[in-house]
Protein backbone atom coordinates (compact mmCIF):
# COMPACT_ATOMS: atom_id res chain seq x y z
CA UNK A 1 0.00 0.00 0.00
CA UNK A 2 1.27 3.46 -0.80
CA UNK A 3 1.39 6.38 1.60
CA UNK A 4 -1.34 8.21 -0.33
CA UNK A 5 -3.16 10.27 2.34
CA UNK A 6 -6.43 10.72 0.40
CA UNK A 7 -9.55 9.28 2.00
CA UNK A 8 -11.28 6.49 0.11
CA UNK A 9 -14.35 4.33 0.40
CA UNK A 10 -13.73 1.79 3.17
CA UNK A 11 -13.82 -1.21 0.83
CA UNK A 12 -10.86 0.14 -1.18
CA UNK A 13 -8.43 0.13 1.73
CA UNK A 14 -7.74 -3.61 1.72
CA UNK A 15 -5.26 -3.95 -1.14
CA UNK A 16 -3.35 -2.07 -3.82
CA UNK A 17 -5.40 -3.70 -6.58
CA UNK A 18 -8.69 -2.57 -5.01
CA UNK A 19 -7.32 0.91 -4.35
CA UNK A 20 -6.16 1.31 -7.95
CA UNK A 21 -9.50 0.07 -9.30
CA UNK A 22 -11.38 2.39 -6.93
CA UNK A 23 -9.26 5.42 -7.79
CA UNK A 24 -9.43 5.06 -11.57
CA UNK A 25 -12.44 2.99 -12.61
CA UNK A 26 -15.14 2.32 -10.03
CA UNK A 27 -18.07 4.66 -10.43
CA UNK A 28 -16.86 6.28 -13.65
CA UNK A 29 -19.81 6.41 -16.07
CA UNK A 30 -19.42 3.79 -18.81
CA UNK A 31 -21.43 3.70 -22.01
CA UNK A 32 -19.26 1.32 -24.01
CA UNK A 33 -20.97 -1.99 -24.77
CA UNK A 34 -17.90 -4.18 -24.38
CA UNK A 35 -16.85 -2.52 -21.10
CA UNK A 36 -20.37 -2.94 -19.73
CA UNK A 37 -20.48 -6.57 -20.86
CA UNK A 38 -17.15 -7.14 -19.09
CA UNK A 39 -18.49 -5.70 -15.86
CA UNK A 40 -21.68 -7.75 -16.13
CA UNK A 41 -19.64 -10.95 -16.44
CA UNK A 42 -17.17 -9.99 -13.71
CA UNK A 43 -19.90 -8.96 -11.28
CA UNK A 44 -21.62 -12.31 -11.85
CA UNK A 45 -18.33 -14.13 -11.34
CA UNK A 46 -17.82 -12.24 -8.08
CA UNK A 47 -21.01 -13.60 -6.49
CA UNK A 48 -19.98 -15.22 -3.21
CA UNK A 49 -16.36 -14.07 -3.55
CA UNK A 50 -14.38 -10.95 -2.83
CA UNK A 51 -13.98 -8.29 -5.51
CA UNK A 52 -10.19 -8.49 -5.02
CA UNK A 53 -10.34 -12.14 -6.09
CA UNK A 54 -11.96 -11.12 -9.37
CA UNK A 55 -9.65 -8.16 -9.96
CA UNK A 56 -6.64 -10.47 -9.57
CA UNK A 57 -8.10 -12.68 -12.32
CA UNK A 58 -9.26 -9.89 -14.60
CA UNK A 59 -6.52 -10.45 -17.17
CA UNK A 60 -7.31 -14.16 -17.08
CA UNK A 61 -10.95 -13.36 -17.81
CA UNK A 62 -10.00 -11.06 -20.65
CA UNK A 63 -7.88 -13.81 -22.19
CA UNK A 64 -10.46 -16.55 -21.62
CA UNK A 65 -13.40 -14.52 -22.91
CA UNK A 66 -11.82 -12.93 -26.02
CA UNK A 67 -11.48 -9.54 -24.33
CA UNK A 68 -15.22 -9.72 -23.66
CA UNK A 69 -16.23 -9.57 -27.31
CA UNK A 70 -19.85 -10.77 -27.11
CA UNK A 71 -19.83 -11.91 -30.74
CA UNK A 72 -16.94 -14.29 -30.08
CA UNK A 73 -18.19 -15.48 -26.68
CA UNK A 74 -21.67 -16.16 -28.09
CA UNK A 75 -20.11 -18.68 -30.51
CA UNK A 76 -18.35 -20.64 -27.77
CA UNK A 77 -18.90 -24.36 -28.10
CA UNK A 78 -18.93 -27.21 -25.61
CA UNK A 79 -15.16 -27.56 -26.20
CA UNK A 80 -14.72 -23.87 -25.28
CA UNK A 81 -16.81 -24.39 -22.19
CA UNK A 82 -14.62 -27.30 -21.08
CA UNK A 83 -11.50 -25.20 -21.81
CA UNK A 84 -12.88 -22.44 -19.59
CA UNK A 85 -13.69 -24.86 -16.79
CA UNK A 86 -10.04 -25.98 -16.82
CA UNK A 87 -8.61 -22.44 -16.95
CA UNK A 88 -6.91 -21.50 -13.63
CA UNK A 89 -7.00 -17.82 -14.68
CA UNK A 90 -10.75 -17.57 -13.99
CA UNK A 91 -13.26 -18.79 -11.44
CA UNK A 92 -14.00 -22.31 -12.66
CA UNK A 93 -17.65 -22.44 -11.72
CA UNK A 94 -19.85 -24.15 -14.30
CA UNK A 95 -22.91 -21.96 -13.67
CA UNK A 96 -20.86 -18.75 -13.95
CA UNK A 97 -19.10 -19.90 -17.14
CA UNK A 98 -22.42 -20.95 -18.66
CA UNK A 99 -23.94 -17.59 -17.68
CA UNK A 100 -21.16 -15.67 -19.43
CA UNK A 101 -21.82 -17.52 -22.69
CA UNK A 102 -25.59 -17.23 -22.25
CA UNK A 103 -25.28 -13.51 -21.55
CA UNK A 104 -23.24 -12.94 -24.72
CA UNK A 105 -26.00 -14.64 -26.71
CA UNK A 106 -28.69 -12.61 -24.94
CA UNK A 107 -26.82 -9.38 -25.68
CA UNK A 108 -26.66 -10.28 -29.38
CA UNK A 109 -30.40 -11.03 -29.40
CA UNK A 110 -30.98 -7.56 -27.94
CA UNK A 111 -28.89 -6.07 -30.74
CA UNK A 112 -30.82 -8.05 -33.35
CA UNK A 113 -34.07 -6.75 -31.84
CA UNK A 114 -32.80 -3.18 -32.17
CA UNK A 115 -32.05 -2.69 -28.46
CA UNK A 116 -28.83 -0.92 -27.54
CA UNK A 117 -27.32 -2.62 -24.47
CA UNK A 118 -25.73 0.50 -22.94
CA UNK A 119 -28.88 2.60 -23.53
CA UNK A 120 -30.96 -0.20 -22.01
CA UNK A 121 -28.85 -0.27 -18.82
CA UNK A 122 -28.79 3.52 -18.55
CA UNK A 123 -32.57 3.69 -18.98
CA UNK A 124 -32.92 2.51 -15.37
CA UNK A 125 -31.42 5.81 -14.19
CA UNK A 126 -33.02 7.99 -16.89
CA UNK A 127 -29.73 8.23 -18.75
CA UNK A 128 -27.76 10.07 -16.07
CA UNK A 129 -25.84 8.92 -13.00
CA UNK A 130 -27.74 8.83 -9.74
CA UNK A 131 -26.00 10.93 -7.11
CA UNK A 132 -26.07 9.37 -3.68
CA UNK A 133 -24.59 10.92 -0.55
CA UNK A 134 -23.84 8.02 1.77
CA UNK A 135 -21.53 8.84 4.64
CA UNK A 136 -20.46 5.28 5.36
CA UNK A 137 -20.32 1.90 3.66
CA UNK A 138 -23.02 0.68 6.06
CA UNK A 139 -25.55 3.06 4.49
CA UNK A 140 -25.02 1.76 0.95
CA UNK A 141 -27.81 -0.64 -0.06
CA UNK A 142 -27.16 -4.05 -1.60
CA UNK A 143 -29.98 -3.48 -4.07
CA UNK A 144 -32.50 -0.82 -5.04
CA UNK A 145 -35.82 -0.65 -6.88
CA UNK A 146 -33.84 0.24 -10.01
CA UNK A 147 -31.54 -2.77 -9.68
CA UNK A 148 -34.54 -5.02 -9.10
CA UNK A 149 -36.20 -3.65 -12.24
CA UNK A 150 -32.96 -4.09 -14.22
CA UNK A 151 -32.58 -7.66 -12.97
CA UNK A 152 -36.12 -8.54 -13.98
CA UNK A 153 -35.72 -6.98 -17.44
CA UNK A 154 -32.38 -8.71 -18.05
CA UNK A 155 -33.81 -12.07 -17.01
CA UNK A 156 -36.74 -11.53 -19.38
CA UNK A 157 -34.17 -11.07 -22.17
CA UNK A 158 -32.45 -14.35 -21.31
CA UNK A 159 -29.55 -13.17 -19.14
CA UNK A 160 -28.33 -15.24 -16.17
CA UNK A 161 -26.49 -14.39 -12.94
CA UNK A 162 -28.16 -10.99 -12.96
CA UNK A 163 -29.93 -10.85 -9.62
CA UNK A 164 -30.74 -7.45 -8.09
CA UNK A 165 -27.56 -7.38 -5.97
CA UNK A 166 -25.35 -8.18 -8.98
CA UNK A 167 -27.21 -5.53 -10.99
CA UNK A 168 -26.65 -2.95 -8.27
CA UNK A 169 -22.94 -3.79 -8.13
CA UNK A 170 -22.88 -3.29 -11.91
CA UNK A 171 -24.66 0.04 -11.54
CA UNK A 172 -22.10 1.16 -8.96
CA UNK A 173 -19.08 -0.03 -10.94
CA UNK A 174 -20.30 1.43 -14.26
CA UNK A 175 -21.17 4.79 -12.75
CA UNK A 176 -24.92 4.54 -13.14
CA UNK A 177 -24.92 5.62 -9.50
CA UNK A 178 -22.27 7.48 -7.54
CA UNK A 179 -21.89 5.39 -4.40
CA UNK A 180 -18.53 6.70 -3.32
CA UNK A 181 -19.00 7.76 0.29
CA UNK A 182 -19.03 11.51 0.87
CA UNK A 183 -15.68 11.41 2.70
CA UNK A 184 -14.01 9.77 -0.31
CA UNK A 185 -11.94 11.99 -2.62
CA UNK A 186 -13.74 10.45 -5.64
CA UNK A 187 -17.24 11.45 -4.48
CA UNK A 188 -17.02 15.14 -5.49
CA UNK A 189 -15.08 14.26 -8.64
CA UNK A 190 -17.97 12.06 -9.83
CA UNK A 191 -20.82 14.17 -8.46
CA UNK A 192 -21.39 15.91 -11.77
CA UNK A 193 -21.57 19.60 -12.60
mmCIF file of C-alpha atoms in Angstrom:
data_model
loop_
_atom_site.group_PDB
_atom_site.id
_atom_site.type_symbol
_atom_site.label_atom_id
_atom_site.label_comp_id
_atom_site.label_asym_id
_atom_site.label_seq_id
_atom_site.Cartn_x
_atom_site.Cartn_y
_atom_site.Cartn_z
ATOM 1 C CA UNK A 1 0.000 0.000 0.000
ATOM 2 C CA UNK A 2 1.270 3.456 -0.795
ATOM 3 C CA UNK A 3 1.391 6.381 1.603
ATOM 4 C CA UNK A 4 -1.339 8.212 -0.327
ATOM 5 C CA UNK A 5 -3.157 10.268 2.343
ATOM 6 C CA UNK A 6 -6.427 10.716 0.401
ATOM 7 C CA UNK A 7 -9.550 9.278 2.005
ATOM 8 C CA UNK A 8 -11.280 6.487 0.106
ATOM 9 C CA UNK A 9 -14.349 4.327 0.401
ATOM 10 C CA UNK A 10 -13.726 1.793 3.169
ATOM 11 C CA UNK A 11 -13.825 -1.208 0.825
ATOM 12 C CA UNK A 12 -10.863 0.145 -1.181
ATOM 13 C CA UNK A 13 -8.425 0.126 1.728
ATOM 14 C CA UNK A 14 -7.744 -3.613 1.719
ATOM 15 C CA UNK A 15 -5.265 -3.945 -1.139
ATOM 16 C CA UNK A 16 -3.351 -2.070 -3.818
ATOM 17 C CA UNK A 17 -5.398 -3.700 -6.580
ATOM 18 C CA UNK A 18 -8.685 -2.566 -5.006
ATOM 19 C CA UNK A 19 -7.321 0.907 -4.348
ATOM 20 C CA UNK A 20 -6.156 1.311 -7.949
ATOM 21 C CA UNK A 21 -9.496 0.070 -9.304
ATOM 22 C CA UNK A 22 -11.379 2.387 -6.928
ATOM 23 C CA UNK A 23 -9.262 5.421 -7.789
ATOM 24 C CA UNK A 24 -9.426 5.058 -11.568
ATOM 25 C CA UNK A 25 -12.444 2.985 -12.614
ATOM 26 C CA UNK A 26 -15.137 2.325 -10.029
ATOM 27 C CA UNK A 27 -18.066 4.663 -10.428
ATOM 28 C CA UNK A 28 -16.857 6.280 -13.653
ATOM 29 C CA UNK A 29 -19.812 6.412 -16.071
ATOM 30 C CA UNK A 30 -19.424 3.788 -18.812
ATOM 31 C CA UNK A 31 -21.434 3.704 -22.006
ATOM 32 C CA UNK A 32 -19.259 1.320 -24.011
ATOM 33 C CA UNK A 33 -20.968 -1.986 -24.769
ATOM 34 C CA UNK A 34 -17.902 -4.176 -24.380
ATOM 35 C CA UNK A 35 -16.846 -2.521 -21.104
ATOM 36 C CA UNK A 36 -20.368 -2.937 -19.727
ATOM 37 C CA UNK A 37 -20.477 -6.570 -20.857
ATOM 38 C CA UNK A 38 -17.149 -7.144 -19.093
ATOM 39 C CA UNK A 39 -18.489 -5.696 -15.855
ATOM 40 C CA UNK A 40 -21.676 -7.751 -16.134
ATOM 41 C CA UNK A 41 -19.639 -10.951 -16.443
ATOM 42 C CA UNK A 42 -17.172 -9.993 -13.710
ATOM 43 C CA UNK A 43 -19.904 -8.958 -11.282
ATOM 44 C CA UNK A 44 -21.620 -12.306 -11.854
ATOM 45 C CA UNK A 45 -18.329 -14.131 -11.340
ATOM 46 C CA UNK A 46 -17.823 -12.237 -8.080
ATOM 47 C CA UNK A 47 -21.013 -13.603 -6.487
ATOM 48 C CA UNK A 48 -19.976 -15.220 -3.208
ATOM 49 C CA UNK A 49 -16.362 -14.074 -3.548
ATOM 50 C CA UNK A 50 -14.377 -10.945 -2.827
ATOM 51 C CA UNK A 51 -13.976 -8.294 -5.514
ATOM 52 C CA UNK A 52 -10.188 -8.485 -5.025
ATOM 53 C CA UNK A 53 -10.338 -12.143 -6.088
ATOM 54 C CA UNK A 54 -11.961 -11.120 -9.373
ATOM 55 C CA UNK A 55 -9.652 -8.162 -9.963
ATOM 56 C CA UNK A 56 -6.643 -10.468 -9.575
ATOM 57 C CA UNK A 57 -8.103 -12.684 -12.318
ATOM 58 C CA UNK A 58 -9.264 -9.887 -14.596
ATOM 59 C CA UNK A 59 -6.521 -10.453 -17.171
ATOM 60 C CA UNK A 60 -7.305 -14.162 -17.079
ATOM 61 C CA UNK A 61 -10.946 -13.362 -17.806
ATOM 62 C CA UNK A 62 -9.995 -11.055 -20.648
ATOM 63 C CA UNK A 63 -7.882 -13.808 -22.195
ATOM 64 C CA UNK A 64 -10.459 -16.549 -21.623
ATOM 65 C CA UNK A 65 -13.399 -14.519 -22.912
ATOM 66 C CA UNK A 66 -11.824 -12.927 -26.021
ATOM 67 C CA UNK A 67 -11.477 -9.539 -24.331
ATOM 68 C CA UNK A 68 -15.222 -9.719 -23.661
ATOM 69 C CA UNK A 69 -16.227 -9.574 -27.313
ATOM 70 C CA UNK A 70 -19.847 -10.770 -27.113
ATOM 71 C CA UNK A 71 -19.835 -11.914 -30.741
ATOM 72 C CA UNK A 72 -16.936 -14.290 -30.077
ATOM 73 C CA UNK A 73 -18.193 -15.476 -26.684
ATOM 74 C CA UNK A 74 -21.666 -16.159 -28.085
ATOM 75 C CA UNK A 75 -20.114 -18.682 -30.506
ATOM 76 C CA UNK A 76 -18.346 -20.640 -27.765
ATOM 77 C CA UNK A 77 -18.902 -24.363 -28.100
ATOM 78 C CA UNK A 78 -18.928 -27.213 -25.614
ATOM 79 C CA UNK A 79 -15.157 -27.558 -26.197
ATOM 80 C CA UNK A 80 -14.715 -23.872 -25.278
ATOM 81 C CA UNK A 81 -16.806 -24.392 -22.187
ATOM 82 C CA UNK A 82 -14.616 -27.295 -21.083
ATOM 83 C CA UNK A 83 -11.496 -25.203 -21.811
ATOM 84 C CA UNK A 84 -12.880 -22.436 -19.588
ATOM 85 C CA UNK A 85 -13.692 -24.856 -16.786
ATOM 86 C CA UNK A 86 -10.041 -25.976 -16.819
ATOM 87 C CA UNK A 87 -8.610 -22.439 -16.948
ATOM 88 C CA UNK A 88 -6.909 -21.497 -13.635
ATOM 89 C CA UNK A 89 -7.004 -17.816 -14.678
ATOM 90 C CA UNK A 90 -10.752 -17.572 -13.994
ATOM 91 C CA UNK A 91 -13.265 -18.793 -11.444
ATOM 92 C CA UNK A 92 -14.001 -22.312 -12.661
ATOM 93 C CA UNK A 93 -17.647 -22.441 -11.724
ATOM 94 C CA UNK A 94 -19.850 -24.152 -14.296
ATOM 95 C CA UNK A 95 -22.907 -21.960 -13.667
ATOM 96 C CA UNK A 96 -20.859 -18.755 -13.952
ATOM 97 C CA UNK A 97 -19.095 -19.904 -17.138
ATOM 98 C CA UNK A 98 -22.419 -20.945 -18.662
ATOM 99 C CA UNK A 99 -23.936 -17.590 -17.684
ATOM 100 C CA UNK A 100 -21.156 -15.670 -19.430
ATOM 101 C CA UNK A 101 -21.823 -17.523 -22.690
ATOM 102 C CA UNK A 102 -25.586 -17.230 -22.250
ATOM 103 C CA UNK A 103 -25.278 -13.505 -21.555
ATOM 104 C CA UNK A 104 -23.244 -12.936 -24.724
ATOM 105 C CA UNK A 105 -26.001 -14.638 -26.713
ATOM 106 C CA UNK A 106 -28.691 -12.614 -24.940
ATOM 107 C CA UNK A 107 -26.823 -9.382 -25.677
ATOM 108 C CA UNK A 108 -26.655 -10.278 -29.379
ATOM 109 C CA UNK A 109 -30.396 -11.033 -29.396
ATOM 110 C CA UNK A 110 -30.976 -7.560 -27.942
ATOM 111 C CA UNK A 111 -28.895 -6.066 -30.745
ATOM 112 C CA UNK A 112 -30.822 -8.052 -33.349
ATOM 113 C CA UNK A 113 -34.073 -6.752 -31.843
ATOM 114 C CA UNK A 114 -32.795 -3.176 -32.168
ATOM 115 C CA UNK A 115 -32.049 -2.689 -28.459
ATOM 116 C CA UNK A 116 -28.828 -0.921 -27.536
ATOM 117 C CA UNK A 117 -27.315 -2.622 -24.472
ATOM 118 C CA UNK A 118 -25.730 0.504 -22.938
ATOM 119 C CA UNK A 119 -28.879 2.599 -23.527
ATOM 120 C CA UNK A 120 -30.964 -0.197 -22.015
ATOM 121 C CA UNK A 121 -28.853 -0.272 -18.821
ATOM 122 C CA UNK A 122 -28.786 3.522 -18.551
ATOM 123 C CA UNK A 123 -32.571 3.689 -18.975
ATOM 124 C CA UNK A 124 -32.923 2.506 -15.370
ATOM 125 C CA UNK A 125 -31.417 5.810 -14.192
ATOM 126 C CA UNK A 126 -33.024 7.990 -16.889
ATOM 127 C CA UNK A 127 -29.730 8.234 -18.751
ATOM 128 C CA UNK A 128 -27.764 10.070 -16.072
ATOM 129 C CA UNK A 129 -25.841 8.916 -12.996
ATOM 130 C CA UNK A 130 -27.740 8.829 -9.744
ATOM 131 C CA UNK A 131 -25.998 10.931 -7.106
ATOM 132 C CA UNK A 132 -26.074 9.370 -3.680
ATOM 133 C CA UNK A 133 -24.586 10.920 -0.551
ATOM 134 C CA UNK A 134 -23.842 8.021 1.773
ATOM 135 C CA UNK A 135 -21.528 8.845 4.642
ATOM 136 C CA UNK A 136 -20.456 5.275 5.358
ATOM 137 C CA UNK A 137 -20.321 1.904 3.662
ATOM 138 C CA UNK A 138 -23.015 0.679 6.064
ATOM 139 C CA UNK A 139 -25.548 3.061 4.492
ATOM 140 C CA UNK A 140 -25.018 1.761 0.953
ATOM 141 C CA UNK A 141 -27.808 -0.636 -0.058
ATOM 142 C CA UNK A 142 -27.163 -4.050 -1.596
ATOM 143 C CA UNK A 143 -29.984 -3.481 -4.073
ATOM 144 C CA UNK A 144 -32.495 -0.822 -5.039
ATOM 145 C CA UNK A 145 -35.825 -0.646 -6.875
ATOM 146 C CA UNK A 146 -33.842 0.238 -10.009
ATOM 147 C CA UNK A 147 -31.536 -2.769 -9.684
ATOM 148 C CA UNK A 148 -34.538 -5.025 -9.098
ATOM 149 C CA UNK A 149 -36.196 -3.651 -12.243
ATOM 150 C CA UNK A 150 -32.960 -4.094 -14.218
ATOM 151 C CA UNK A 151 -32.582 -7.663 -12.969
ATOM 152 C CA UNK A 152 -36.123 -8.542 -13.978
ATOM 153 C CA UNK A 153 -35.721 -6.977 -17.436
ATOM 154 C CA UNK A 154 -32.380 -8.712 -18.051
ATOM 155 C CA UNK A 155 -33.807 -12.074 -17.012
ATOM 156 C CA UNK A 156 -36.738 -11.533 -19.382
ATOM 157 C CA UNK A 157 -34.173 -11.070 -22.169
ATOM 158 C CA UNK A 158 -32.446 -14.351 -21.308
ATOM 159 C CA UNK A 159 -29.553 -13.167 -19.137
ATOM 160 C CA UNK A 160 -28.329 -15.237 -16.170
ATOM 161 C CA UNK A 161 -26.487 -14.389 -12.935
ATOM 162 C CA UNK A 162 -28.157 -10.988 -12.961
ATOM 163 C CA UNK A 163 -29.928 -10.847 -9.622
ATOM 164 C CA UNK A 164 -30.735 -7.447 -8.094
ATOM 165 C CA UNK A 165 -27.560 -7.385 -5.973
ATOM 166 C CA UNK A 166 -25.346 -8.177 -8.979
ATOM 167 C CA UNK A 167 -27.208 -5.528 -10.988
ATOM 168 C CA UNK A 168 -26.651 -2.950 -8.268
ATOM 169 C CA UNK A 169 -22.943 -3.794 -8.132
ATOM 170 C CA UNK A 170 -22.878 -3.292 -11.914
ATOM 171 C CA UNK A 171 -24.665 0.041 -11.538
ATOM 172 C CA UNK A 172 -22.098 1.163 -8.960
ATOM 173 C CA UNK A 173 -19.084 -0.031 -10.943
ATOM 174 C CA UNK A 174 -20.302 1.430 -14.255
ATOM 175 C CA UNK A 175 -21.173 4.793 -12.747
ATOM 176 C CA UNK A 176 -24.925 4.542 -13.138
ATOM 177 C CA UNK A 177 -24.917 5.615 -9.502
ATOM 178 C CA UNK A 178 -22.266 7.476 -7.539
ATOM 179 C CA UNK A 179 -21.894 5.388 -4.399
ATOM 180 C CA UNK A 180 -18.526 6.705 -3.319
ATOM 181 C CA UNK A 181 -19.000 7.762 0.289
ATOM 182 C CA UNK A 182 -19.026 11.509 0.874
ATOM 183 C CA UNK A 183 -15.683 11.410 2.702
ATOM 184 C CA UNK A 184 -14.006 9.774 -0.313
ATOM 185 C CA UNK A 185 -11.944 11.991 -2.617
ATOM 186 C CA UNK A 186 -13.740 10.454 -5.639
ATOM 187 C CA UNK A 187 -17.242 11.454 -4.484
ATOM 188 C CA UNK A 188 -17.021 15.144 -5.488
ATOM 189 C CA UNK A 189 -15.084 14.257 -8.641
ATOM 190 C CA UNK A 190 -17.968 12.063 -9.826
ATOM 191 C CA UNK A 191 -20.821 14.173 -8.464
ATOM 192 C CA UNK A 192 -21.390 15.910 -11.769
ATOM 193 C CA UNK A 193 -21.571 19.601 -12.602
#
